[in-house]
Amino acid sequence: MAVLVTGGAGFIGSHTTVELLNSGREVVIIDDFSNSSPKTLDAIRKITGKDFKFYKMNYLDRKMLEKIFEENKIDAVMNFAGYKAVGESTQKPIEYYINNVSGALILLDTMRKYDVKKFVFSSSATVYGDPQVIPITEDCKTGGTTNPYGTTKLYIEQILKDIYASDKTWDIAILRYFNPVGAHESGLIGEEPKGRPNNLMPYIVRVAAGILDELSVFGNDYNTPDGTGVRDYIHVVDLAKGHIKALEKLDNEQTGLYIYNLGTGIGYSVLDMIKSFERATGKHVKYKIVERRPGDIAMCYADPKKAKEELGWTAEKSIHDMCKDSWNYIEKQIIL
């Protein structure tokens, strides 16, 4: 039996595929390379020494999805095919709602048709909106999202809750990511967005590499220690391992709907990240302060206690690891 990984050539999907293969799972990947590269597939094979089936397609294509379920014995699905940039979502809300929400519905409907009801969903800390309590627990109020990206995740979470309420044979894990950064220590896979990056770390490394001129820091007047936004940055390999733990829980326990924060429990500001990167790599990062970005909030970091207690998962890699591995990837894949 195989795990279907949508968006498996992307940043989080590729790292999770590595962990799935390393844990002995069969994997089927779909990706349309809209924000990823075909070379990532070869890199996954090189890292793991294992192969997998791949279909080039968009998960909005119902006929192709049905073909995959016809041709493969799928017993679980991990969905990484959502668009993920907060700032971009405020400029392209229709595209985000179509891809993230419609895509998820088509995927879930196809799963139902083929009686595959084990689902791990990539949600986000953005579902908490502008949090009233820090650190954030899974019991904190959701809603009041400040950008279309976060709203798509909130809608899909509600859809999953409604599906489970209607049919208790579904087995669902909702994983609320905080801010994934870093790269595989091999330097073979990492975050490589098409065009100008929308997220902090890929922008930092490209400024350090001389690919981009300078980093724009969106606002320095937030109610935080240095005025810049504070986030919970988590190494992507730690995040990927959290998916394996979540899938093991779905395999080993009776059906249910489970929700977990995946974060470190530590908040770092934008300026903290710049300074940490400079210390870890010896590279200078030129930046300028600009106006706040629509949809951003001041502070957001996790209470990861529930994931530790119920999944046996904790983030192990440090901010130094995140910065060092991000730079290693850029050096190996883009500069050299």
Short mmCIF file of C-alpha atoms in Angstrom, two decimals:
data_model
loop_
_atom_site.label_atom_id
_atom_site.label_comp_id
_atom_site.label_asym_id
_atom_site.label_seq_id
_atom_site.Cartn_x
_atom_site.Cartn_y
_atom_site.Cartn_z
CA MET A 1 0.00 0.00 0.00
CA ALA A 2 1.25 3.47 -0.89
CA VAL A 3 1.00 7.01 0.41
CA LEU A 4 -0.15 9.52 -2.21
CA VAL A 5 1.82 12.77 -1.81
CA THR A 6 0.32 15.71 -3.67
CA GLY A 7 2.84 18.48 -4.32
CA GLY A 8 5.59 15.99 -3.57
CA ALA A 9 8.27 17.89 -5.50
CA GLY A 10 7.71 21.05 -3.47
CA PHE A 11 9.57 22.26 -0.41
CA ILE A 12 7.72 20.43 2.36
CA GLY A 13 6.43 17.63 0.15
CA SER A 14 9.91 16.62 -1.01
CA HIS A 15 11.35 16.50 2.50
CA THR A 16 8.36 14.51 3.74
CA THR A 17 8.74 12.09 0.81
CA VAL A 18 12.35 11.48 1.86
CA GLU A 19 11.21 10.63 5.39
CA LEU A 20 8.39 8.41 4.07
CA LEU A 21 10.79 6.45 1.85
CA ASN A 22 13.37 6.19 4.62
CA SER A 23 10.69 4.75 6.91
CA GLY A 24 9.93 2.01 4.38
CA ARG A 25 6.75 3.43 2.84
CA GLU A 26 5.78 3.18 -0.80
CA VAL A 27 5.12 6.60 -2.30
CA VAL A 28 3.20 7.96 -5.28
CA ILE A 29 3.90 11.63 -6.04
CA ILE A 30 1.86 14.08 -8.09
CA ASP A 31 3.09 17.57 -8.95
CA ASP A 32 2.65 20.03 -11.82
CA PHE A 33 5.93 21.90 -11.11
CA SER A 34 4.09 25.22 -10.81
CA ASN A 35 6.29 26.04 -7.81
CA SER A 36 8.85 23.23 -7.92
CA SER A 37 11.36 21.56 -10.22
CA PRO A 38 11.61 18.10 -11.85
CA LYS A 39 15.22 17.82 -10.64
CA THR A 40 13.88 17.47 -7.09
CA LEU A 41 12.58 14.01 -7.96
CA ASP A 42 16.07 12.79 -8.88
CA ALA A 43 17.42 14.38 -5.72
CA ILE A 44 14.91 12.43 -3.61
CA ARG A 45 16.04 9.21 -5.30
CA LYS A 46 19.69 10.08 -4.70
CA ILE A 47 19.16 10.87 -1.00
CA THR A 48 17.11 7.76 -0.25
CA GLY A 49 18.40 5.25 -2.79
CA LYS A 50 14.75 4.39 -3.41
CA ASP A 51 12.29 4.93 -6.24
CA PHE A 52 8.63 5.94 -6.40
CA LYS A 53 5.87 6.47 -8.95
CA PHE A 54 5.32 9.97 -10.30
CA TYR A 55 2.51 11.63 -12.25
CA LYS A 56 2.86 15.13 -13.68
CA MET A 57 -0.54 16.71 -13.08
CA ASN A 58 -2.53 19.28 -11.14
CA TYR A 59 -4.68 17.87 -8.37
CA LEU A 60 -7.65 19.81 -9.72
CA ASP A 61 -7.74 17.25 -12.54
CA ARG A 62 -10.35 14.78 -11.30
CA LYS A 63 -9.94 12.32 -14.18
CA MET A 64 -6.19 12.03 -13.64
CA LEU A 65 -6.70 11.64 -9.89
CA GLU A 66 -9.10 8.78 -10.51
CA LYS A 67 -6.53 7.19 -12.83
CA ILE A 68 -3.98 7.25 -10.01
CA PHE A 69 -6.37 5.57 -7.59
CA GLU A 70 -7.22 2.99 -10.26
CA GLU A 71 -3.56 2.19 -10.99
CA ASN A 72 -2.19 2.18 -7.44
CA LYS A 73 -3.13 0.75 -4.07
CA ILE A 74 -3.35 3.97 -2.07
CA ASP A 75 -4.12 3.76 1.64
CA ALA A 76 -3.26 7.29 2.81
CA VAL A 77 -2.94 10.77 1.34
CA MET A 78 -0.76 13.71 2.34
CA ASN A 79 -1.72 17.00 0.70
CA PHE A 80 1.08 19.50 -0.02
CA ALA A 81 -0.44 20.96 -3.19
CA GLY A 82 -1.73 24.18 -1.65
CA TYR A 83 -0.39 27.62 -2.53
CA LYS A 84 1.36 28.96 0.56
CA ALA A 85 2.45 32.63 0.44
CA VAL A 86 0.64 35.04 2.75
CA GLY A 87 1.54 38.18 0.81
CA GLU A 88 0.78 36.69 -2.59
CA SER A 89 -2.61 35.48 -1.38
CA THR A 90 -3.70 39.07 -0.70
CA GLN A 91 -2.94 39.86 -4.36
CA LYS A 92 -4.37 36.64 -5.83
CA PRO A 93 -7.26 35.54 -3.61
CA ILE A 94 -9.24 33.83 -6.37
CA GLU A 95 -6.27 31.71 -7.40
CA TYR A 96 -5.72 30.70 -3.76
CA TYR A 97 -9.35 29.74 -3.17
CA ILE A 98 -9.54 27.73 -6.40
CA ASN A 99 -6.28 25.85 -5.89
CA ASN A 100 -6.41 25.30 -2.15
CA VAL A 101 -10.10 24.80 -1.42
CA SER A 102 -11.41 23.41 -4.72
CA GLY A 103 -8.35 21.21 -5.05
CA ALA A 104 -8.81 19.78 -1.57
CA LEU A 105 -12.50 19.08 -2.24
CA ILE A 106 -11.75 17.24 -5.49
CA LEU A 107 -9.02 15.25 -3.74
CA LEU A 108 -11.26 14.33 -0.80
CA ASP A 109 -14.18 13.42 -3.07
CA THR A 110 -11.90 11.14 -5.08
CA MET A 111 -10.60 9.54 -1.89
CA ARG A 112 -14.20 8.87 -0.80
CA LYS A 113 -15.01 7.29 -4.17
CA TYR A 114 -12.15 4.81 -3.75
CA ASP A 115 -12.73 4.31 -0.02
CA VAL A 116 -9.37 5.81 1.00
CA LYS A 117 -10.07 7.71 4.19
CA LYS A 118 -6.70 8.30 5.83
CA PHE A 119 -5.67 11.93 5.32
CA VAL A 120 -2.87 14.14 6.65
CA PHE A 121 -3.56 17.81 5.97
CA SER A 122 -1.04 20.64 5.80
CA SER A 123 -2.71 23.40 7.76
CA SER A 124 -1.13 26.50 9.21
CA ALA A 125 -0.81 28.63 12.31
CA THR A 126 -2.52 31.36 10.27
CA VAL A 127 -5.86 29.72 11.18
CA TYR A 128 -5.48 31.31 14.63
CA GLY A 129 -5.69 34.79 13.10
CA ASP A 130 -4.10 37.45 15.29
CA PRO A 131 -3.67 35.25 18.38
CA GLN A 132 -5.03 36.42 21.70
CA VAL A 133 -2.78 34.08 23.69
CA ILE A 134 0.94 33.31 23.17
CA PRO A 135 2.21 30.60 22.99
CA ILE A 136 -0.60 29.14 20.91
CA THR A 137 -2.19 25.83 21.90
CA GLU A 138 -4.48 23.73 19.70
CA ASP A 139 -7.40 24.82 21.90
CA CYS A 140 -6.92 28.49 21.05
CA LYS A 141 -9.69 30.14 19.09
CA THR A 142 -9.43 29.90 15.30
CA GLY A 143 -10.87 32.35 12.82
CA GLY A 144 -10.37 36.05 12.21
CA THR A 145 -7.75 35.09 9.62
CA THR A 146 -5.86 38.08 8.28
CA ASN A 147 -5.17 36.88 4.72
CA PRO A 148 -6.76 34.64 2.05
CA TYR A 149 -4.06 31.96 2.47
CA GLY A 150 -4.99 31.51 6.12
CA THR A 151 -8.68 31.55 5.28
CA THR A 152 -8.26 28.71 2.78
CA LYS A 153 -6.64 26.61 5.51
CA LEU A 154 -9.43 27.49 7.94
CA TYR A 155 -12.11 26.53 5.39
CA ILE A 156 -10.45 23.19 4.67
CA GLU A 157 -10.14 22.44 8.38
CA GLN A 158 -13.89 23.03 8.73
CA ILE A 159 -14.58 20.83 5.70
CA LEU A 160 -12.54 18.04 7.30
CA LYS A 161 -14.39 18.41 10.60
CA ASP A 162 -17.72 18.22 8.76
CA ILE A 163 -16.58 15.15 6.80
CA TYR A 164 -15.52 13.37 9.98
CA ALA A 165 -18.76 14.33 11.76
CA SER A 166 -20.72 12.75 8.90
CA ASP A 167 -18.60 9.60 8.62
CA LYS A 168 -16.51 8.38 11.55
CA THR A 169 -14.62 5.90 9.35
CA TRP A 170 -12.37 8.77 8.20
CA ASP A 171 -8.98 9.06 9.91
CA ILE A 172 -7.64 12.61 9.73
CA ALA A 173 -4.63 14.49 11.09
CA ILE A 174 -4.59 18.28 10.76
CA LEU A 175 -1.06 19.62 11.21
CA ARG A 176 -0.81 23.34 11.88
CA TYR A 177 2.63 24.40 10.64
CA PHE A 178 4.38 27.40 12.00
CA ASN A 179 7.22 28.67 9.73
CA PRO A 180 9.19 25.96 7.91
CA VAL A 181 12.74 26.87 6.87
CA GLY A 182 16.04 25.10 6.21
CA ALA A 183 16.90 22.30 3.79
CA HIS A 184 18.05 18.69 3.79
CA GLU A 185 21.59 18.43 5.16
CA SER A 186 22.74 16.90 1.85
CA GLY A 187 22.05 20.20 0.11
CA LEU A 188 20.20 18.30 -2.62
CA ILE A 189 16.68 19.54 -1.80
CA GLY A 190 15.54 22.81 -0.27
CA GLU A 191 13.29 25.78 -0.82
CA GLU A 192 13.52 27.01 -4.38
CA PRO A 193 10.48 29.13 -5.27
CA LYS A 194 9.85 30.22 -8.83
CA GLY A 195 10.53 33.91 -9.30
CA ARG A 196 10.97 36.33 -6.41
CA PRO A 197 10.60 34.52 -3.06
CA ASN A 198 7.59 35.27 -0.89
CA ASN A 199 9.03 33.85 2.35
CA LEU A 200 11.81 35.17 4.58
CA MET A 201 14.58 32.56 4.53
CA PRO A 202 14.75 31.99 0.75
CA TYR A 203 14.96 35.76 0.38
CA ILE A 204 17.73 36.06 2.99
CA VAL A 205 19.89 33.42 1.31
CA ARG A 206 19.45 34.99 -2.13
CA VAL A 207 20.49 38.39 -0.83
CA ALA A 208 23.52 36.81 0.85
CA ALA A 209 24.38 35.07 -2.42
CA GLY A 210 24.12 38.31 -4.42
CA ILE A 211 21.16 37.03 -6.44
CA LEU A 212 18.87 39.71 -4.97
CA ASP A 213 19.98 43.21 -3.93
CA GLU A 214 18.44 43.54 -0.49
CA LEU A 215 15.78 42.20 1.83
CA SER A 216 12.67 44.24 2.63
CA VAL A 217 11.71 43.97 6.31
CA PHE A 218 7.99 44.67 6.45
CA GLY A 219 7.52 46.96 9.44
CA ASN A 220 9.57 47.70 12.56
CA ASP A 221 6.76 49.18 14.64
CA TYR A 222 5.08 45.99 15.90
CA ASN A 223 4.70 45.41 19.63
CA THR A 224 7.70 43.05 19.74
CA PRO A 225 11.16 43.37 21.33
CA ASP A 226 12.79 44.89 18.22
CA GLY A 227 9.63 46.02 16.39
CA THR A 228 9.80 43.36 13.67
CA GLY A 229 7.45 40.40 13.37
CA VAL A 230 8.11 37.38 15.57
CA ARG A 231 7.53 33.86 14.27
CA ASP A 232 8.16 30.25 15.24
CA TYR A 233 10.63 28.95 12.67
CA ILE A 234 10.88 25.16 12.37
CA HIS A 235 13.42 23.16 10.38
CA VAL A 236 11.70 21.49 7.44
CA VAL A 237 13.25 18.09 8.28
CA ASP A 238 11.75 18.26 11.79
CA LEU A 239 8.43 19.18 10.19
CA ALA A 240 8.66 16.26 7.76
CA LYS A 241 9.32 13.85 10.62
CA GLY A 242 6.19 15.18 12.32
CA HIS A 243 4.18 13.90 9.34
CA ILE A 244 5.61 10.42 9.78
CA LYS A 245 4.61 10.47 13.45
CA ALA A 246 1.10 11.66 12.53
CA LEU A 247 0.71 8.90 9.93
CA GLU A 248 1.88 6.31 12.47
CA LYS A 249 -0.81 7.52 14.85
CA LEU A 250 -3.48 7.15 12.16
CA ASP A 251 -2.18 3.65 11.41
CA ASN A 252 -2.04 2.49 15.01
CA GLU A 253 -5.10 3.98 16.66
CA GLN A 254 -8.81 3.86 16.04
CA THR A 255 -10.21 6.35 13.58
CA GLY A 256 -10.45 9.95 14.66
CA LEU A 257 -9.72 13.56 13.82
CA TYR A 258 -6.56 14.89 15.43
CA ILE A 259 -5.07 18.41 15.42
CA TYR A 260 -1.46 19.26 16.24
CA ASN A 261 0.75 22.33 16.22
CA LEU A 262 4.14 21.65 14.65
CA GLY A 263 6.55 24.28 15.91
CA THR A 264 9.49 24.75 18.26
CA GLY A 265 7.78 26.91 20.86
CA ILE A 266 10.40 29.65 20.36
CA GLY A 267 9.74 32.98 18.66
CA TYR A 268 12.39 34.75 16.58
CA SER A 269 12.02 38.19 15.01
CA VAL A 270 12.95 39.01 11.43
CA LEU A 271 16.07 40.78 12.67
CA ASP A 272 16.91 37.77 14.87
CA MET A 273 16.80 35.59 11.77
CA ILE A 274 19.05 37.94 9.80
CA LYS A 275 21.62 38.08 12.61
CA SER A 276 21.47 34.32 13.17
CA PHE A 277 22.04 33.71 9.47
CA GLU A 278 25.03 36.05 9.43
CA ARG A 279 26.55 34.27 12.45
CA ALA A 280 25.94 30.80 11.00
CA THR A 281 27.35 31.55 7.54
CA GLY A 282 29.64 34.57 7.85
CA LYS A 283 27.64 36.22 5.05
CA HIS A 284 26.25 39.75 5.15
CA VAL A 285 22.55 40.35 4.52
CA LYS A 286 21.65 43.84 3.32
CA TYR A 287 18.15 44.90 4.35
CA LYS A 288 15.87 47.91 4.55
CA ILE A 289 12.80 48.64 6.65
CA VAL A 290 9.63 49.21 4.63
CA GLU A 291 5.92 49.53 5.43
CA ARG A 292 4.01 46.67 6.96
CA ARG A 293 2.74 44.00 4.58
CA PRO A 294 -1.03 43.42 4.35
CA GLY A 295 -2.12 40.31 6.25
CA ASP A 296 0.85 40.14 8.64
CA ILE A 297 0.54 40.00 12.44
CA ALA A 298 3.00 40.93 15.19
CA MET A 299 3.72 37.64 16.93
CA CYS A 300 3.01 33.95 16.48
CA TYR A 301 4.65 30.94 18.09
CA ALA A 302 3.51 27.52 19.21
CA ASP A 303 2.97 25.54 22.32
CA PRO A 304 4.10 22.15 20.89
CA LYS A 305 3.31 20.15 24.04
CA LYS A 306 0.41 18.16 22.57
CA ALA A 307 2.49 16.83 19.66
CA LYS A 308 5.19 15.76 22.11
CA GLU A 309 2.75 13.96 24.39
CA GLU A 310 0.55 12.29 21.76
CA LEU A 311 2.91 11.80 18.81
CA GLY A 312 6.24 11.54 20.60
CA TRP A 313 7.49 14.34 18.34
CA THR A 314 9.66 17.34 19.15
CA ALA A 315 11.63 19.71 16.95
CA GLU A 316 15.32 18.86 17.35
CA LYS A 317 17.16 21.23 15.01
CA SER A 318 18.29 24.71 16.08
CA ILE A 319 18.09 28.10 14.40
CA HIS A 320 21.78 27.65 13.57
CA ASP A 321 20.92 24.41 11.72
CA MET A 322 18.10 26.16 9.84
CA CYS A 323 20.40 28.93 8.64
CA LYS A 324 23.39 26.69 7.88
CA ASP A 325 21.33 24.17 5.90
CA SER A 326 19.53 26.90 3.94
CA TRP A 327 22.86 28.36 2.88
CA ASN A 328 24.32 24.94 2.08
CA TYR A 329 21.46 24.31 -0.33
CA ILE A 330 21.90 27.62 -2.11
CA GLU A 331 25.66 27.12 -2.40
CA LYS A 332 25.29 23.64 -3.89
CA GLN A 333 22.27 24.15 -6.12
CA ILE A 334 22.29 27.76 -7.29
CA ILE A 335 25.68 29.39 -6.79
CA LEU A 336 27.92 26.49 -7.87
#
